[in-house]
CSV table of N, CA and C in Angstrom, one decimal:
chain,number,residue,atom,x,y,z
A,1,MET,N,-107.9,130.5,52.2
A,1,MET,CA,-107.2,131.7,52.3
A,1,MET,C,-105.8,131.3,52.9
A,2,THR,N,-104.8,132.0,52.3
A,2,THR,CA,-103.4,131.7,52.7
A,2,THR,C,-102.7,133.0,52.9
A,3,ASP,N,-101.8,133.0,53.8
A,3,ASP,CA,-100.9,134.1,54.0
A,3,ASP,C,-99.7,133.9,53.0
A,4,ALA,N,-99.4,135.0,52.3
A,4,ALA,CA,-98.3,135.0,51.3
A,4,ALA,C,-97.3,136.1,51.8
A,5,PRO,N,-96.6,135.8,52.9
A,5,PRO,CA,-95.7,136.8,53.5
A,5,PRO,C,-94.7,137.4,52.6
A,6,GLU,N,-94.2,136.6,51.6
A,6,GLU,CA,-93.3,137.2,50.6
A,6,GLU,C,-93.9,138.2,49.8
A,7,ARG,N,-95.2,138.3,49.8
A,7,ARG,CA,-95.9,139.4,49.0
A,7,ARG,C,-96.7,140.4,50.0
A,8,ASP,N,-96.5,140.1,51.3
A,8,ASP,CA,-97.2,141.0,52.3
A,8,ASP,C,-98.7,141.0,52.1
A,9,ARG,N,-99.3,139.8,51.9
A,9,ARG,CA,-100.8,139.8,51.6
A,9,ARG,C,-101.3,138.4,51.9
A,10,PHE,N,-102.6,138.4,52.2
A,10,PHE,CA,-103.4,137.2,52.2
A,10,PHE,C,-104.0,137.0,50.8
A,11,GLU,N,-104.2,135.8,50.4
A,11,GLU,CA,-104.8,135.5,49.1
A,11,GLU,C,-105.9,134.5,49.2
A,12,ALA,N,-106.9,134.7,48.5
A,12,ALA,CA,-108.0,133.7,48.3
A,12,ALA,C,-107.8,133.2,46.9
A,13,ARG,N,-107.8,131.9,46.7
A,13,ARG,CA,-107.7,131.3,45.4
A,13,ARG,C,-108.8,130.3,45.1
A,14,ASP,N,-109.2,130.2,43.8
A,14,ASP,CA,-110.3,129.3,43.5
A,14,ASP,C,-109.7,127.9,43.3
A,15,GLU,N,-110.5,126.9,42.9
A,15,GLU,CA,-110.1,125.6,42.8
A,15,GLU,C,-108.9,125.4,41.8
A,16,SER,N,-108.8,126.2,40.8
A,16,SER,CA,-107.8,126.1,39.8
A,16,SER,C,-106.5,126.8,40.2
A,17,GLY,N,-106.5,127.5,41.3
A,17,GLY,CA,-105.4,128.2,41.8
A,17,GLY,C,-105.3,129.7,41.5
A,18,ALA,N,-106.3,130.2,40.7
A,18,ALA,CA,-106.3,131.6,40.3
A,18,ALA,C,-106.7,132.4,41.5
A,19,VAL,N,-106.0,133.6,41.6
A,19,VAL,CA,-106.3,134.5,42.7
A,19,VAL,C,-107.6,135.1,42.5
A,20,ALA,N,-108.5,134.9,43.6
A,20,ALA,CA,-109.9,135.5,43.5
A,20,ALA,C,-109.9,136.8,44.3
A,21,GLY,N,-109.0,137.0,45.3
A,21,GLY,CA,-109.0,138.2,46.1
A,21,GLY,C,-107.8,138.3,46.9
A,22,VAL,N,-107.4,139.5,47.4
A,22,VAL,CA,-106.2,139.7,48.2
A,22,VAL,C,-106.5,140.7,49.3
A,23,VAL,N,-105.8,140.6,50.4
A,23,VAL,CA,-105.8,141.7,51.4
A,23,VAL,C,-104.3,141.9,51.8
A,24,PRO,N,-103.7,143.0,51.2
A,24,PRO,CA,-102.3,143.4,51.5
A,24,PRO,C,-102.3,143.9,53.0
A,25,TYR,N,-101.1,143.8,53.6
A,25,TYR,CA,-100.9,144.2,54.9
A,25,TYR,C,-99.5,144.8,55.2
A,26,GLN,N,-99.4,145.5,56.3
A,26,GLN,CA,-98.1,146.0,56.8
A,26,GLN,C,-98.0,145.5,58.2
A,27,LEU,N,-96.9,144.8,58.4
A,27,LEU,CA,-96.7,144.2,59.8
A,27,LEU,C,-95.5,144.8,60.5
A,28,THR,N,-95.8,145.3,61.7
A,28,THR,CA,-94.7,145.9,62.5
A,28,THR,C,-94.9,145.3,63.9
A,29,GLY,N,-94.0,144.3,64.2
A,29,GLY,CA,-94.1,143.7,65.5
A,29,GLY,C,-95.4,142.9,65.6
A,30,ALA,N,-96.2,143.3,66.7
A,30,ALA,CA,-97.5,142.6,66.9
A,30,ALA,C,-98.6,143.4,66.3
A,31,ILE,N,-98.3,144.4,65.5
A,31,ILE,CA,-99.4,145.3,64.9
A,31,ILE,C,-99.4,145.0,63.4
A,32,ILE,N,-100.6,144.7,63.0
A,32,ILE,CA,-100.8,144.4,61.6
A,32,ILE,C,-101.9,145.4,61.0
A,33,ALA,N,-101.5,146.1,60.0
A,33,ALA,CA,-102.4,147.0,59.3
A,33,ALA,C,-102.9,146.5,58.0
A,34,TYR,N,-104.2,146.2,57.9
A,34,TYR,CA,-104.7,145.8,56.6
A,34,TYR,C,-105.1,147.0,55.8
A,35,THR,N,-104.4,147.1,54.6
A,35,THR,CA,-104.5,148.4,53.9
A,35,THR,C,-105.6,148.4,52.7
A,36,HIS,N,-106.0,147.2,52.3
A,36,HIS,CA,-106.9,147.2,51.1
A,36,HIS,C,-107.5,145.8,51.0
A,37,THR,N,-108.7,145.7,50.5
A,37,THR,CA,-109.3,144.4,50.2
A,37,THR,C,-109.7,144.5,48.7
A,38,GLU,N,-109.2,143.6,47.9
A,38,GLU,CA,-109.5,143.6,46.5
A,38,GLU,C,-110.0,142.2,46.0
A,39,VAL,N,-111.2,142.2,45.4
A,39,VAL,CA,-111.7,141.0,44.9
A,39,VAL,C,-111.8,141.1,43.4
A,40,ASP,N,-111.3,140.1,42.7
A,40,ASP,CA,-111.4,140.1,41.2
A,40,ASP,C,-112.9,140.2,40.8
A,41,PRO,N,-113.2,141.0,39.8
A,41,PRO,CA,-114.6,141.2,39.4
A,41,PRO,C,-115.3,139.9,39.1
A,42,ALA,N,-114.6,138.9,38.6
A,42,ALA,CA,-115.3,137.6,38.3
A,42,ALA,C,-115.8,136.9,39.5
A,43,TYR,N,-115.3,137.3,40.7
A,43,TYR,CA,-115.7,136.6,42.0
A,43,TYR,C,-116.6,137.5,42.9
A,44,GLU,N,-116.9,138.7,42.4
A,44,GLU,CA,-117.7,139.6,43.3
A,44,GLU,C,-119.1,139.0,43.5
A,45,GLY,N,-119.6,139.3,44.7
A,45,GLY,CA,-120.9,138.8,45.0
A,45,GLY,C,-120.9,137.3,45.5
A,46,ARG,N,-119.8,136.7,45.7
A,46,ARG,CA,-119.7,135.3,46.1
A,46,ARG,C,-119.2,135.2,47.5
A,47,GLY,N,-119.0,136.3,48.2
A,47,GLY,CA,-118.6,136.2,49.6
A,47,GLY,C,-117.1,136.1,49.8
A,48,VAL,N,-116.3,136.4,48.7
A,48,VAL,CA,-114.8,136.3,48.8
A,48,VAL,C,-114.3,137.4,49.8
A,49,GLY,N,-114.8,138.6,49.7
A,49,GLY,CA,-114.3,139.7,50.6
A,49,GLY,C,-114.6,139.3,52.0
A,50,SER,N,-115.8,138.9,52.3
A,50,SER,CA,-116.1,138.5,53.7
A,50,SER,C,-115.3,137.3,54.2
A,51,ALA,N,-115.0,136.3,53.3
A,51,ALA,CA,-114.2,135.2,53.7
A,51,ALA,C,-112.8,135.7,54.0
A,52,LEU,N,-112.3,136.6,53.2
A,52,LEU,CA,-111.0,137.1,53.4
A,52,LEU,C,-110.9,137.9,54.7
A,53,ALA,N,-111.9,138.7,55.0
A,53,ALA,CA,-112.0,139.5,56.2
A,53,ALA,C,-111.9,138.5,57.4
A,54,ARG,N,-112.8,137.5,57.5
A,54,ARG,CA,-112.8,136.6,58.6
A,54,ARG,C,-111.4,135.9,58.7
A,55,ALA,N,-110.9,135.5,57.6
A,55,ALA,CA,-109.6,134.7,57.6
A,55,ALA,C,-108.4,135.6,58.2
A,56,VAL,N,-108.3,136.8,57.7
A,56,VAL,CA,-107.2,137.7,58.2
A,56,VAL,C,-107.4,138.0,59.7
A,57,LEU,N,-108.6,138.2,60.1
A,57,LEU,CA,-108.9,138.5,61.5
A,57,LEU,C,-108.7,137.3,62.4
A,58,ASP,N,-109.1,136.1,62.0
A,58,ASP,CA,-108.8,134.9,62.7
A,58,ASP,C,-107.3,134.7,62.8
A,59,ASP,N,-106.6,134.9,61.8
A,59,ASP,CA,-105.1,134.8,61.8
A,59,ASP,C,-104.5,135.7,62.8
A,60,ALA,N,-104.9,137.0,62.7
A,60,ALA,CA,-104.4,138.0,63.7
A,60,ALA,C,-104.7,137.6,65.1
A,61,ARG,N,-105.9,137.1,65.4
A,61,ARG,CA,-106.2,136.6,66.7
A,61,ARG,C,-105.3,135.5,67.1
A,62,ALA,N,-105.1,134.5,66.3
A,62,ALA,CA,-104.3,133.3,66.6
A,62,ALA,C,-102.8,133.7,66.9
A,63,ARG,N,-102.4,134.8,66.2
A,63,ARG,CA,-101.0,135.2,66.4
A,63,ARG,C,-100.8,136.4,67.4
A,64,ARG,N,-102.0,136.7,68.1
A,64,ARG,CA,-102.0,137.7,69.1
A,64,ARG,C,-101.5,139.1,68.6
A,65,ARG,N,-102.1,139.4,67.5
A,65,ARG,CA,-101.7,140.7,66.8
A,65,ARG,C,-102.8,141.7,67.1
A,66,THR,N,-102.5,143.0,67.1
A,66,THR,CA,-103.5,144.1,67.1
A,66,THR,C,-103.7,144.5,65.7
A,67,VAL,N,-105.0,144.6,65.3
A,67,VAL,CA,-105.4,145.0,64.0
A,67,VAL,C,-105.6,146.5,63.8
A,68,VAL,N,-105.1,147.0,62.8
A,68,VAL,CA,-105.4,148.4,62.4
A,68,VAL,C,-106.1,148.3,61.0
A,69,PRO,N,-107.4,148.5,61.0
A,69,PRO,CA,-108.1,148.3,59.7
A,69,PRO,C,-108.2,149.6,58.9
A,70,LEU,N,-107.1,149.8,58.1
A,70,LEU,CA,-107.1,151.0,57.2
A,70,LEU,C,-108.0,150.8,56.0
A,71,CYS,N,-108.3,149.6,55.6
A,71,CYS,CA,-109.1,149.3,54.5
A,71,CYS,C,-110.6,149.7,54.8
A,72,PRO,N,-111.2,150.5,54.0
A,72,PRO,CA,-112.6,150.8,54.3
A,72,PRO,C,-113.6,149.6,54.3
A,73,PHE,N,-113.4,148.7,53.4
A,73,PHE,CA,-114.2,147.5,53.4
A,73,PHE,C,-114.1,146.7,54.7
A,74,LEU,N,-112.9,146.5,55.2
A,74,LEU,CA,-112.6,145.8,56.4
A,74,LEU,C,-113.1,146.5,57.6
A,75,ALA,N,-112.9,147.9,57.7
A,75,ALA,CA,-113.5,148.7,58.8
A,75,ALA,C,-115.0,148.6,58.9
A,76,ASP,N,-115.6,148.6,57.7
A,76,ASP,CA,-117.1,148.5,57.7
A,76,ASP,C,-117.5,147.1,58.1
A,77,TRP,N,-116.8,146.1,57.6
A,77,TRP,CA,-117.1,144.7,58.0
A,77,TRP,C,-117.0,144.5,59.5
A,78,LEU,N,-116.0,145.1,60.1
A,78,LEU,CA,-115.8,145.0,61.5
A,78,LEU,C,-117.0,145.6,62.3
A,79,THR,N,-117.6,146.6,61.8
A,79,THR,CA,-118.8,147.2,62.5
A,79,THR,C,-119.9,146.2,62.7
A,80,ARG,N,-120.0,145.2,61.8
A,80,ARG,CA,-121.0,144.2,61.8
A,80,ARG,C,-120.6,142.9,62.5
A,81,HIS,N,-119.3,142.9,62.9
A,81,HIS,CA,-118.7,141.7,63.6
A,81,HIS,C,-118.0,142.1,64.9
A,82,PRO,N,-118.8,142.5,65.9
A,82,PRO,CA,-118.1,143.0,67.2
A,82,PRO,C,-117.3,141.9,67.9
A,83,GLU,N,-117.4,140.6,67.4
A,83,GLU,CA,-116.7,139.6,68.1
A,83,GLU,C,-115.2,139.7,67.9
A,84,TYR,N,-114.8,140.7,67.0
A,84,TYR,CA,-113.3,140.9,66.8
A,84,TYR,C,-112.9,142.2,67.5
A,85,ASP,N,-113.8,142.9,68.2
A,85,ASP,CA,-113.4,144.2,68.9
A,85,ASP,C,-112.2,144.1,69.8
A,86,ASP,N,-112.0,142.9,70.4
A,86,ASP,CA,-110.9,142.8,71.3
A,86,ASP,C,-109.5,142.8,70.6
A,87,ILE,N,-109.4,142.7,69.3
A,87,ILE,CA,-108.1,142.7,68.7
A,87,ILE,C,-107.9,144.0,67.8
A,88,VAL,N,-108.9,144.8,67.7
A,88,VAL,CA,-108.9,146.0,66.9
A,88,VAL,C,-108.3,147.2,67.7
A,89,ALA,N,-107.4,147.9,67.1
A,89,ALA,CA,-106.8,149.1,67.7
A,89,ALA,C,-108.0,150.1,67.8
A,90,ARG,N,-108.3,150.6,69.0
A,90,ARG,CA,-109.4,151.5,69.2
A,90,ARG,C,-109.3,152.8,68.5
A,91,SER,N,-108.2,153.4,68.4
A,91,SER,CA,-108.1,154.7,67.8
A,91,SER,C,-108.3,154.7,66.3
A,92,THR,N,-108.3,153.5,65.7
A,92,THR,CA,-108.5,153.5,64.2
A,92,THR,C,-109.8,152.6,63.9
A,93,ARG,N,-110.6,152.4,64.8
A,93,ARG,CA,-111.8,151.5,64.7
A,93,ARG,C,-112.6,151.8,63.4
A,94,LYS,N,-112.8,153.1,63.1
A,94,LYS,CA,-113.7,153.4,62.0
A,94,LYS,C,-113.0,154.3,61.0
A,95,VAL,N,-111.8,153.9,60.6
A,95,VAL,CA,-111.1,154.7,59.6
A,95,VAL,C,-111.8,154.5,58.3
A,96,LYS,N,-112.0,155.6,57.6
A,96,LYS,CA,-112.7,155.6,56.3
A,96,LYS,C,-111.9,156.3,55.2
């Protein structure tokens, strides 16, 4: 997983370099809002979405950012991963 700040998104790529999935974001200071998670249909069911979720949240933690999970997939993923509660904005914890 890599951050592509020129595209305002994180990208997951396969061995050949093809984009397998993306998580676009909006960054304002120390607040990062993840707006969507998209996995190419050819990669569905392979854990790409979960790997992206973990990567973007680990990155946010490392950069001391507060996460606003606007993406329904990411918001749902966070309900199963309370270890990230400390970086999630409380007022948007379960945005659907």
